[in-house]
GROMACS .gro file of C-alpha atoms in nm:
model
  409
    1UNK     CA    1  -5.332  -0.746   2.133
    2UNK     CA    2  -5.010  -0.747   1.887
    3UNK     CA    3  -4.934  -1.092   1.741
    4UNK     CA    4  -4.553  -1.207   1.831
    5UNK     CA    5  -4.482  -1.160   1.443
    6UNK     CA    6  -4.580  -0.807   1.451
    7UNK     CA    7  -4.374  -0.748   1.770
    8UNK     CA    8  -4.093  -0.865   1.609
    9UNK     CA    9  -4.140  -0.649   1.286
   10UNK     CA   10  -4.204  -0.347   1.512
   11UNK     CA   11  -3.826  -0.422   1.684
   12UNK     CA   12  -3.600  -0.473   1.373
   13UNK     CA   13  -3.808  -0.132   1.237
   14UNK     CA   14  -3.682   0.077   1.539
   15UNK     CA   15  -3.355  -0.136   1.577
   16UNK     CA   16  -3.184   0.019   1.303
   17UNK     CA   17  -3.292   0.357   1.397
   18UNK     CA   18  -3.147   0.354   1.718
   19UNK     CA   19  -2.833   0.253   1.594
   20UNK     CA   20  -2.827   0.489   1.376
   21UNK     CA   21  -2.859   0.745   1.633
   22UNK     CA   22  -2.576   0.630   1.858
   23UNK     CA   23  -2.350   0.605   1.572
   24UNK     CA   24  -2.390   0.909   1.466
   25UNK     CA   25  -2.360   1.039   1.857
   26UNK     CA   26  -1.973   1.093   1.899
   27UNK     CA   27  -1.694   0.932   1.728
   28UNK     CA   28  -1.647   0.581   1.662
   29UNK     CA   29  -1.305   0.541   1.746
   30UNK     CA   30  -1.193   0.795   2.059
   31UNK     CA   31  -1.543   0.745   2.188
   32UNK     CA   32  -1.583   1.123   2.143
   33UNK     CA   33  -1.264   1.179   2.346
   34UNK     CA   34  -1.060   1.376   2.093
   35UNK     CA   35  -1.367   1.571   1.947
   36UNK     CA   36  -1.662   1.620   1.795
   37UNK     CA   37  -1.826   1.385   1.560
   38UNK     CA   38  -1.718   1.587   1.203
   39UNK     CA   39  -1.792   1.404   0.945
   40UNK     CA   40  -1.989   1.098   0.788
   41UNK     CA   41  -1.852   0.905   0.477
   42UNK     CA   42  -2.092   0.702   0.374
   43UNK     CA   43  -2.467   0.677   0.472
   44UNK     CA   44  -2.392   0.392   0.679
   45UNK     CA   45  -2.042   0.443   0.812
   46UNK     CA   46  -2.018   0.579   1.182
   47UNK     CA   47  -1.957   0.938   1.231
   48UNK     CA   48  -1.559   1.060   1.273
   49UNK     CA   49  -1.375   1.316   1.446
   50UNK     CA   50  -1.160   1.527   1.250
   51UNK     CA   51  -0.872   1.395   1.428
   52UNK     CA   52  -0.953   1.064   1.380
   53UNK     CA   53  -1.053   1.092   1.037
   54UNK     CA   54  -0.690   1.209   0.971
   55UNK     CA   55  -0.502   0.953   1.151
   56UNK     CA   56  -0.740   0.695   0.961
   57UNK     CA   57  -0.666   0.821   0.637
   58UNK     CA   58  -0.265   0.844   0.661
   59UNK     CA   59  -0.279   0.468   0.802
   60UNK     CA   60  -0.457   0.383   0.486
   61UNK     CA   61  -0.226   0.525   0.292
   62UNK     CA   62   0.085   0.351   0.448
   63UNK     CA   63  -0.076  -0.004   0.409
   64UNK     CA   64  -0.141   0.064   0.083
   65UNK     CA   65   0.271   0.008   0.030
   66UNK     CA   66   0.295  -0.210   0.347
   67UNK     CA   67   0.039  -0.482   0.156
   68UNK     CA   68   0.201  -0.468  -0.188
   69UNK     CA   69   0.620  -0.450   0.001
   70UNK     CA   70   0.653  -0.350  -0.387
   71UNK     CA   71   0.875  -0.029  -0.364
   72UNK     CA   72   1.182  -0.074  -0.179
   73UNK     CA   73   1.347   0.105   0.114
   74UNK     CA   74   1.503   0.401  -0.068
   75UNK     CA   75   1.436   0.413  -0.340
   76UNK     CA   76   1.352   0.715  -0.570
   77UNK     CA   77   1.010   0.731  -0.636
   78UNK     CA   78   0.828   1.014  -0.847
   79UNK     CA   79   0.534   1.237  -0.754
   80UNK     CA   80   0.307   1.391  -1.025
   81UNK     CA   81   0.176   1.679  -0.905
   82UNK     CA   82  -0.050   1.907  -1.121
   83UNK     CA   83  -0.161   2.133  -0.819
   84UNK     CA   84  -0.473   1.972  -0.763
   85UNK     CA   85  -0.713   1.819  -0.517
   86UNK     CA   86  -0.595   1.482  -0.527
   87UNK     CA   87  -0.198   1.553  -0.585
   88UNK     CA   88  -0.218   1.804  -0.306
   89UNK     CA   89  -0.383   1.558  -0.120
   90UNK     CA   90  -0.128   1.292  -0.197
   91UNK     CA   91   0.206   1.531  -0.123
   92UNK     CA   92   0.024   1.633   0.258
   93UNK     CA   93  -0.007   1.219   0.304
   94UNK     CA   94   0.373   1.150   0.206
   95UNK     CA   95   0.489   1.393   0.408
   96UNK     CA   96   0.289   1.331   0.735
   97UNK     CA   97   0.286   0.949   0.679
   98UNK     CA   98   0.733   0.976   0.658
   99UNK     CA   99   0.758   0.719   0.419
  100UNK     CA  100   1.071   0.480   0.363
  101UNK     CA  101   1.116   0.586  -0.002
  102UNK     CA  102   1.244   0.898  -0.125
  103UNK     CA  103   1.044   1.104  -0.312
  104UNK     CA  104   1.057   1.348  -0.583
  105UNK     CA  105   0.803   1.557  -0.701
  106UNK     CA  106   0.767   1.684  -1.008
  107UNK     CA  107   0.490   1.940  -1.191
  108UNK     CA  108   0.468   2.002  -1.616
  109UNK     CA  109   0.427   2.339  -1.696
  110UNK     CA  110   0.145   2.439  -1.893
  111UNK     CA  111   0.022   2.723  -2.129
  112UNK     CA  112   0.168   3.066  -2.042
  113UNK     CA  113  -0.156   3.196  -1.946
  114UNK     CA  114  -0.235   2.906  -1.737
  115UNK     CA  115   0.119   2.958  -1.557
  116UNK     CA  116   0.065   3.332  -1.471
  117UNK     CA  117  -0.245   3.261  -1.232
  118UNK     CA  118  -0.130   2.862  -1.093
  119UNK     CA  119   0.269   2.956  -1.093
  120UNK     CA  120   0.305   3.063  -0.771
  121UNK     CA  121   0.072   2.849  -0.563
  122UNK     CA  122   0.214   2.526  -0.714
  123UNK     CA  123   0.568   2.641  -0.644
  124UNK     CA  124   0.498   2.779  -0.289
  125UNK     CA  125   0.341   2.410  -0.220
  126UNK     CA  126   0.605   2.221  -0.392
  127UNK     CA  127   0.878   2.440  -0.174
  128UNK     CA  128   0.713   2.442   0.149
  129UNK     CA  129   0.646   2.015   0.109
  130UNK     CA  130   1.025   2.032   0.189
  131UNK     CA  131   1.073   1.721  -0.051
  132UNK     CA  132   1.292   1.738  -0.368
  133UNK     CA  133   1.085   1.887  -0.669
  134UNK     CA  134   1.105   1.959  -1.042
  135UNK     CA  135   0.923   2.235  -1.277
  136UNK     CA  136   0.989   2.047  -1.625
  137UNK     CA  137   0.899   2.162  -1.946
  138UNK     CA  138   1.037   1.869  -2.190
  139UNK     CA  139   0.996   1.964  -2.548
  140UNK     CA  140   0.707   1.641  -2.579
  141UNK     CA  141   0.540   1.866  -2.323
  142UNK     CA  142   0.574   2.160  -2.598
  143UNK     CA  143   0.403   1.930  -2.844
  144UNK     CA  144   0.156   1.785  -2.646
  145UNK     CA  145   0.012   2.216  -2.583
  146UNK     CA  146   0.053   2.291  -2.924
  147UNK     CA  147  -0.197   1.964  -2.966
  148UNK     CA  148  -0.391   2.128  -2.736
  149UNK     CA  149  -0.452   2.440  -2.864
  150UNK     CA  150  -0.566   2.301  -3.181
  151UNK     CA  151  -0.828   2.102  -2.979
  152UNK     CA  152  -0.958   2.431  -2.849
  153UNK     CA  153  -1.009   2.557  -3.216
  154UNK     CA  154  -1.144   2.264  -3.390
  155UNK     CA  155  -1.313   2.079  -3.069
  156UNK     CA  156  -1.668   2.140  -3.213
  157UNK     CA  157  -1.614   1.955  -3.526
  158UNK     CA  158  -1.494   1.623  -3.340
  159UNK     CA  159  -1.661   1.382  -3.142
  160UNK     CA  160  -1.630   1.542  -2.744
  161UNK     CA  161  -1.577   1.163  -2.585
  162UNK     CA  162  -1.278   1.150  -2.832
  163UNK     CA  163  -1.120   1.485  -2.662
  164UNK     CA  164  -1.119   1.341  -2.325
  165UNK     CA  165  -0.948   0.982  -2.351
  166UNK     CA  166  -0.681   1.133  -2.583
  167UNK     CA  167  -0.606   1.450  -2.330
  168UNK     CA  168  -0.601   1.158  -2.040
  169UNK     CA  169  -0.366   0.894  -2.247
  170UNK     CA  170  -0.120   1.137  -2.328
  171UNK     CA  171  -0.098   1.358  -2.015
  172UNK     CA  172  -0.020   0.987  -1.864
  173UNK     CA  173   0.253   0.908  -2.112
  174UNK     CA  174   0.396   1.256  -2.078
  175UNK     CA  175   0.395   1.207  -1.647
  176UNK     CA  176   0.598   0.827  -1.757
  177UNK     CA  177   0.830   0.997  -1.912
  178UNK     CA  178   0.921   1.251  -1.717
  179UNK     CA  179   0.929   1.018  -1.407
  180UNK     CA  180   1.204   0.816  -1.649
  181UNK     CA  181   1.435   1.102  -1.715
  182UNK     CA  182   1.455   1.153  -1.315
  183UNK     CA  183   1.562   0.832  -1.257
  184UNK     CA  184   1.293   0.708  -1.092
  185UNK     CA  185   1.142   0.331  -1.022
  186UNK     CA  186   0.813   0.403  -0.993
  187UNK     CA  187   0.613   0.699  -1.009
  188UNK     CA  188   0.273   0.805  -0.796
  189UNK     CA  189  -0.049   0.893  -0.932
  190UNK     CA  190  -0.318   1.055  -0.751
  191UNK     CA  191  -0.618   0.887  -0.872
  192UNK     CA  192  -0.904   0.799  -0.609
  193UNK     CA  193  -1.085   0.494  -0.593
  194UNK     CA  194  -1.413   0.723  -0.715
  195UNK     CA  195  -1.287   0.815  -1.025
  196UNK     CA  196  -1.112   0.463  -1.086
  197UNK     CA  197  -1.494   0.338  -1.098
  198UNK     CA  198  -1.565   0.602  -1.311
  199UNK     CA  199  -1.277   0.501  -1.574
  200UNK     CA  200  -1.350   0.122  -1.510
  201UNK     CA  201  -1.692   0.250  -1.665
  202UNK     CA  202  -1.605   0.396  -1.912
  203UNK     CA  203  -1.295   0.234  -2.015
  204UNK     CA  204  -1.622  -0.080  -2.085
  205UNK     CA  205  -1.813   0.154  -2.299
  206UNK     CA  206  -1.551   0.237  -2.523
  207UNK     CA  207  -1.457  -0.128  -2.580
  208UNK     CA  208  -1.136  -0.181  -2.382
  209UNK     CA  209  -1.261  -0.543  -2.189
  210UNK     CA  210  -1.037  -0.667  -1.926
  211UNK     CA  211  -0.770  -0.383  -1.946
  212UNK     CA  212  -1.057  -0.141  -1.840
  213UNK     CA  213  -0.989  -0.282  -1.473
  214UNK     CA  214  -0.577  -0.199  -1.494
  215UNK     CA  215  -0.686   0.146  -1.422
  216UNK     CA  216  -0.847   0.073  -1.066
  217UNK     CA  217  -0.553  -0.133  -0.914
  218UNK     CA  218  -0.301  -0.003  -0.715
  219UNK     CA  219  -0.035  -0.103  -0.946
  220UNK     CA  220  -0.073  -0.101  -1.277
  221UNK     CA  221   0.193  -0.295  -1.466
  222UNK     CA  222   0.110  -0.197  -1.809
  223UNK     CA  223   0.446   0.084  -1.804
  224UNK     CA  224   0.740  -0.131  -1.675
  225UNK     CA  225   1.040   0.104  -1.632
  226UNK     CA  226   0.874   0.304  -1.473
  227UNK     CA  227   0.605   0.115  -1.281
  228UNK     CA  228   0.256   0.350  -1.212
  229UNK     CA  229   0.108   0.339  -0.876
  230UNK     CA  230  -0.216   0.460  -0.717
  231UNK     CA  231  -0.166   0.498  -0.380
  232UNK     CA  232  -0.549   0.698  -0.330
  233UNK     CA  233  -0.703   0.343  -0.484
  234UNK     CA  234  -0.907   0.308  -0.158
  235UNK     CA  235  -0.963   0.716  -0.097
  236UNK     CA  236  -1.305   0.804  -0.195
  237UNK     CA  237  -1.324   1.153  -0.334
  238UNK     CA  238  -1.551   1.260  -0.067
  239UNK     CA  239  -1.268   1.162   0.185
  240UNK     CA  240  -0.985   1.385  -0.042
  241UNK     CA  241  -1.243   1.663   0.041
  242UNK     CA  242  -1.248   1.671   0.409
  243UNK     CA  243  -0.880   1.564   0.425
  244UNK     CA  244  -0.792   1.886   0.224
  245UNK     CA  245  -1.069   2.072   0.457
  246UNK     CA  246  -0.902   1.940   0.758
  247UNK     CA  247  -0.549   2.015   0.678
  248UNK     CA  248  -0.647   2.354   0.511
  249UNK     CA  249  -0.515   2.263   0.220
  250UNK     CA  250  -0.527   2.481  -0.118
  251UNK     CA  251  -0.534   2.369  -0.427
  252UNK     CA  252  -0.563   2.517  -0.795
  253UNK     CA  253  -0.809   2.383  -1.074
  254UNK     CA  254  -0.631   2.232  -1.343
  255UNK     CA  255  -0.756   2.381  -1.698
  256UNK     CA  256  -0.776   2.173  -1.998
  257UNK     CA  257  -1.011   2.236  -2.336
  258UNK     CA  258  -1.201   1.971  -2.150
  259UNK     CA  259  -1.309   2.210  -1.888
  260UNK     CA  260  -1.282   2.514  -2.114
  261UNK     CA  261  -1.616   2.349  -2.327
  262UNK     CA  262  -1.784   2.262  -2.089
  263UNK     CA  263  -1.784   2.606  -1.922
  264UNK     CA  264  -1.847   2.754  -2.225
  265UNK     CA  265  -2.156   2.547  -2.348
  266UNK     CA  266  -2.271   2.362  -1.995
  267UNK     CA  267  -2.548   2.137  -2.230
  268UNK     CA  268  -2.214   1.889  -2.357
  269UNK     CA  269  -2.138   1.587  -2.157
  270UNK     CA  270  -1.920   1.293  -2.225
  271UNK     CA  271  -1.970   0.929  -2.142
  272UNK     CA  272  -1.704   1.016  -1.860
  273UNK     CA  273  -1.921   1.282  -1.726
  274UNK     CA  274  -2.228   1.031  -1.776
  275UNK     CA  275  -2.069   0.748  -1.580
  276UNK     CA  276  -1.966   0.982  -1.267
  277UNK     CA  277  -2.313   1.118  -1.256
  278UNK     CA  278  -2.434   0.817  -1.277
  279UNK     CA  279  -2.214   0.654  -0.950
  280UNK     CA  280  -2.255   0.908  -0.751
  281UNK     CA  281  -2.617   0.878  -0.768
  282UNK     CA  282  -2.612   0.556  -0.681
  283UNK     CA  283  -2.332   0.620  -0.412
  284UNK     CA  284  -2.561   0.895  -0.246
  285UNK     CA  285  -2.935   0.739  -0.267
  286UNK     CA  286  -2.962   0.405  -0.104
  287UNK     CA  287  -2.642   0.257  -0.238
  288UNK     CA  288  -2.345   0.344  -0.058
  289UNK     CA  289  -2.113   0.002  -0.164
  290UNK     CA  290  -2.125   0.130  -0.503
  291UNK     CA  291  -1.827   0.232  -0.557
  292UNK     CA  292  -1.656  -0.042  -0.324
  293UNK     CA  293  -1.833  -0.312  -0.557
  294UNK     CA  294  -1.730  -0.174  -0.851
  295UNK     CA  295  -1.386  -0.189  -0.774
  296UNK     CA  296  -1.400  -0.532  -0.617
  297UNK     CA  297  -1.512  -0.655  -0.925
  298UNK     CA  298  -1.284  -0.476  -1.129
  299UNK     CA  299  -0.979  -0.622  -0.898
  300UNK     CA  300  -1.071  -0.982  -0.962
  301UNK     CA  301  -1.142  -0.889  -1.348
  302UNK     CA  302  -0.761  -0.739  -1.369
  303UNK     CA  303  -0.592  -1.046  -1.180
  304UNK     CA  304  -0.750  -1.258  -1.458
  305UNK     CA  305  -0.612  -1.035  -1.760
  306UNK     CA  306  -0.256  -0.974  -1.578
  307UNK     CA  307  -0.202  -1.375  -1.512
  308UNK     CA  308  -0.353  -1.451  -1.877
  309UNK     CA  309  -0.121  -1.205  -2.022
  310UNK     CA  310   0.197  -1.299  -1.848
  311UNK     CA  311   0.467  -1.471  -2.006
  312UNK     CA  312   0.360  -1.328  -2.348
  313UNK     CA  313   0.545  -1.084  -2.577
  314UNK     CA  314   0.222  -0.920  -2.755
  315UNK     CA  315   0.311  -0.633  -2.913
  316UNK     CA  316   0.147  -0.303  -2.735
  317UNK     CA  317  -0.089   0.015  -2.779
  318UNK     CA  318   0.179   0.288  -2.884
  319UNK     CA  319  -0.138   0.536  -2.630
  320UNK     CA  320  -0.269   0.293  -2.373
  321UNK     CA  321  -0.011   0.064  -2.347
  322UNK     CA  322  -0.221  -0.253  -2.371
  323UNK     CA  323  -0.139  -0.561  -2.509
  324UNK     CA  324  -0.232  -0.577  -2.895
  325UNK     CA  325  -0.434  -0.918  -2.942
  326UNK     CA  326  -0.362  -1.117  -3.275
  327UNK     CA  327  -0.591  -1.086  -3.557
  328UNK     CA  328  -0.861  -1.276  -3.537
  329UNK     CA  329  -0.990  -1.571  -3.735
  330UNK     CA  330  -1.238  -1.328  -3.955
  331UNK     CA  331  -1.366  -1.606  -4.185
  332UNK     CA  332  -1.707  -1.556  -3.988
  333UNK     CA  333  -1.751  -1.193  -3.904
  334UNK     CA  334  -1.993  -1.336  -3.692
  335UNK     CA  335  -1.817  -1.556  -3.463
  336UNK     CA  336  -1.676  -1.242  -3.237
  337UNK     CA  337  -1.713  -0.871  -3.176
  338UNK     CA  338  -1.355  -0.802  -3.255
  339UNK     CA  339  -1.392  -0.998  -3.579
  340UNK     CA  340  -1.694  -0.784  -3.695
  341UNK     CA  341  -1.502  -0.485  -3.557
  342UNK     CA  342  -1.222  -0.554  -3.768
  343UNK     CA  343  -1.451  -0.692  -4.080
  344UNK     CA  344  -1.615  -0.385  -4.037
  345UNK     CA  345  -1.290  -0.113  -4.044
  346UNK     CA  346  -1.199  -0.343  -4.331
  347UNK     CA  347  -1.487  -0.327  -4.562
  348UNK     CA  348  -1.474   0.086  -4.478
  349UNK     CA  349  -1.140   0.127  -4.590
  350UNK     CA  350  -1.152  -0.085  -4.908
  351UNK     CA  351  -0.934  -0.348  -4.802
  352UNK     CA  352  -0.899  -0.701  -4.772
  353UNK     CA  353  -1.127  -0.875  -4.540
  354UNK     CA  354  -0.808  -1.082  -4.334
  355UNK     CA  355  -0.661  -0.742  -4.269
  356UNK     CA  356  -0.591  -0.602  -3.929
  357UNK     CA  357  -0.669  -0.276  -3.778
  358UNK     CA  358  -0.306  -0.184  -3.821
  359UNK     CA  359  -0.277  -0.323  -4.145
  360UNK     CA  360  -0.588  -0.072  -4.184
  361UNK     CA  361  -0.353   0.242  -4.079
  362UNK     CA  362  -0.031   0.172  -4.215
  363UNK     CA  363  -0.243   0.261  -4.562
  364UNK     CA  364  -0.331   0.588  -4.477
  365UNK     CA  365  -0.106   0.865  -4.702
  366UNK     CA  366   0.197   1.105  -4.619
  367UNK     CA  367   0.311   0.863  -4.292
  368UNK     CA  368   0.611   0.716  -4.253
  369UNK     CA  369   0.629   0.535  -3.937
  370UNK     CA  370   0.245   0.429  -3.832
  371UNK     CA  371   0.180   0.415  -3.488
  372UNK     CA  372   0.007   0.094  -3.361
  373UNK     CA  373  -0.304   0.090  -3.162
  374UNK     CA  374  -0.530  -0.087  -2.954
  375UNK     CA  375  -0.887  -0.155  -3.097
  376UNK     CA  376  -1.053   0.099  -2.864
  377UNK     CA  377  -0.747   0.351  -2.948
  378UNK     CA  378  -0.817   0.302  -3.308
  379UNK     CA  379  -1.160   0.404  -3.321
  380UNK     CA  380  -1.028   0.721  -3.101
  381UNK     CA  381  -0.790   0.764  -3.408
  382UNK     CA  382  -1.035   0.746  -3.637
  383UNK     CA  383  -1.289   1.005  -3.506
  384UNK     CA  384  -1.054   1.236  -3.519
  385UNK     CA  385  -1.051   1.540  -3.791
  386UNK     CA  386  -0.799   1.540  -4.050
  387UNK     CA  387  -0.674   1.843  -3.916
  388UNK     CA  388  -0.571   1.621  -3.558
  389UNK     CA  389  -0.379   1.325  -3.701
  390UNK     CA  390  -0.071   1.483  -3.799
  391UNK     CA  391  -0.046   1.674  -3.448
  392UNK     CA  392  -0.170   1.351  -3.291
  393UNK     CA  393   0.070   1.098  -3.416
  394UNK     CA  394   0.331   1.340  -3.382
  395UNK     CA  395   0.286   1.329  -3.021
  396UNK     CA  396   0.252   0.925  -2.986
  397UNK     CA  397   0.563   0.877  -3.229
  398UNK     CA  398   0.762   1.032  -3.027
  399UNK     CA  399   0.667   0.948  -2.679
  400UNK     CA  400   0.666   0.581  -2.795
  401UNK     CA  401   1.076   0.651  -2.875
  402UNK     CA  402   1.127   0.778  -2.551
  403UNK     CA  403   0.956   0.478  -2.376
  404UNK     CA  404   1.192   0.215  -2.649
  405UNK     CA  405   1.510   0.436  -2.607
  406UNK     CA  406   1.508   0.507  -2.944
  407UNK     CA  407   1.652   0.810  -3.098
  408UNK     CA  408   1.409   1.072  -3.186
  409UNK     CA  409   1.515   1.310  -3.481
   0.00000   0.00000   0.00000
């Protein structure tokens, strides 16, 4: 005969189980009325119709501007749209959701041989969203491919983490700008909540503390005029996958040297690459609030640095935007990790031990106007070739006139 405790172990081992099972039956919200279970998100989420699944994703993207009531009623608001998975995910949500604001989508050409094969599906998409749309080609954008192609040539002899933060930072300054010269408030991003995690990640590992967590909010006050905003914050990727599947969607794969080494020698990774394979192996094997936890934190971390930062007129990263803390007291290297960081760059560059990391760069030869970056941005600066700089701080010079309104010659 079965003791009462093992009875009760026996029930909450087949209790789950059965749960499970019924869950997973018909759909959780039409009670299998509209359809066929389709689709499970996570491991322990209740299984979907496709019909449901769709209706539950546009409401999520309306409250994601009903919480914040930050954009108001008609006002122009720009779309970045690069022709992939999560843009075209993004356009298909504004126009099905019929949003209060009015917006305007705009794509940035790219080389000429990436333009002969992604031309025409990105401007049959753009024209068939029935939304007001731009093909620009500013002459940053020029400068910003010619800085490419000189990546592709020379990416071997550079650090491959370095390639990917600069390609990200300045595609995102470039999509600022261009959302400035339409006259637009605010401009839409289509970043999902899985790769936020991912950047939250690695925006820790390469030293950027609490502005590693601006990057997984849905707004992200860092660019003012105009202000950047995530709408897909709460859209795992998995979700932009069915969505896309559901709607039969088509997208392009954007191309960048990024990709282009990778494909060519599949044995290089980045920390980027690292951190994703990392979450989703987590996300997929036993841990399916991974991602949700991550991003959780990262909210409460980001509250902290935005209320601690307000009020303050810190100068800012000329390629991340961030605030740029003051020196620090560097009489004991030991007292801080930025101290020792700067203590460090000092005693590499033959300088004064009370000297800053700018202080650092505005010594380097042939440069007239030195751009000003944050610590993490410094040390992407410095790992670059000699070959880069030039090209590179041609690129952030001017970008950081358009964003002051100053005149570029």
């Amino acid at each position: 005969m079965c003791s009462p405790e093992k009875i009760c172990d026996l029930q909450l081992n087949l209790l789950p189980d059965r749960i499970k099972s019924d869950r997973r039956l018909k759909c959780v919200r039409c009670d299998g009325i509209r359809g066929k279970p389709a689709l499970v998100i996570r491991t322990d989420d209740p299984a979907m119709c496709r019909f449901c699944f769709v209706d539950g994703c546009v409401h999520k993207f309306k409250s994601a501007f009903g919480k914040s009531q930050l954009v108001p009623n008609g006002s122009r608001v720009a779309v970045a749209f690069s022709g992939g998975l999560c843009s075209t995910v993004m356009l298909d949500l504004i126009q099905r959701s019929k949003v209060r604001f009015n917006p305007v989508v705009f794509h940035l050409v790219g080389t000429k041989e990436r333009e002969l094969r992604n031309s025409e599906p990105i401007r049959s998409t753009l024209k068939d969203s029935g939304l007001e749309f731009h093909i620009l080609d500013s002459p940053q954008n020029q400068l910003l491919i010619e800085f490419r192609k000189q990546l592709r040539f020379i990416w071997a002899q550079s650090k491959f983490c370095m390639l990917t933060e600069v390609e990200t930072l300045l595609v995102r300054l470039l999509l600022v700008h261009c959302a400035r010269e339409l006259g637009c408030e605010f401009v839409l991003f289509g970043t999902c909540g899985s790769y936020q995690a991912v950047n939250f990640l690695n925006g820790l590992v390469d030293g950027r503390g609490s502005m590693a967590a601006s990057d997984t909010m849905f707004v992200d006050l860092r660019s003012t005029h105009p202000v950047i905003l995530r709408p897909l914050f709460e859209f795992m990727s998995k979700e932009l996958v069915f969505y896309a599947r559901f709607q039969h969607l088509n997208w392009v794969t954007p191309e960048n040297p990024i990709t282009e080494a990778v494909l060519r020698r599949p044995g290089l990774t980045t920390v980027t690459r690292l951190c994703q394979d990392f979450l989703i192996g987590l996300q997929f094997n036993g841990f399916p609030s991974t991602t949700q936890t991550i991003l959780s934190t990262a909210s409460k971390l980001a509250a902290t640095s935005v209320s601690s930062s307000s009020g303050t007129h810190a100068q800012r990263c000329h390629l991340c935007l961030a605030p740029i803390p003051s020196p620090p007291d560097v009489s004991n290297p030991h007292k801080l990790a930025l101290a020792s960081l700067v203590h460090s760059l000092s005693l590499s560059h033959e300088s004064p031990v009370d000297s800053s990391i700018n202080k650092v760069l505005e010594k380097e030869p042939k440069q007239e106007k030195a751009p000003q970056f944050c610590n993490a941005c410094f040390l992407l600066y410095t790992d670059m070739t000699a070959e880069l700089k030039p090209a590179f701080r041609n690129v952030v010079h001017q970008l950081h006139e358009l964003r002051t309104g100053q005149s570029v010659e």
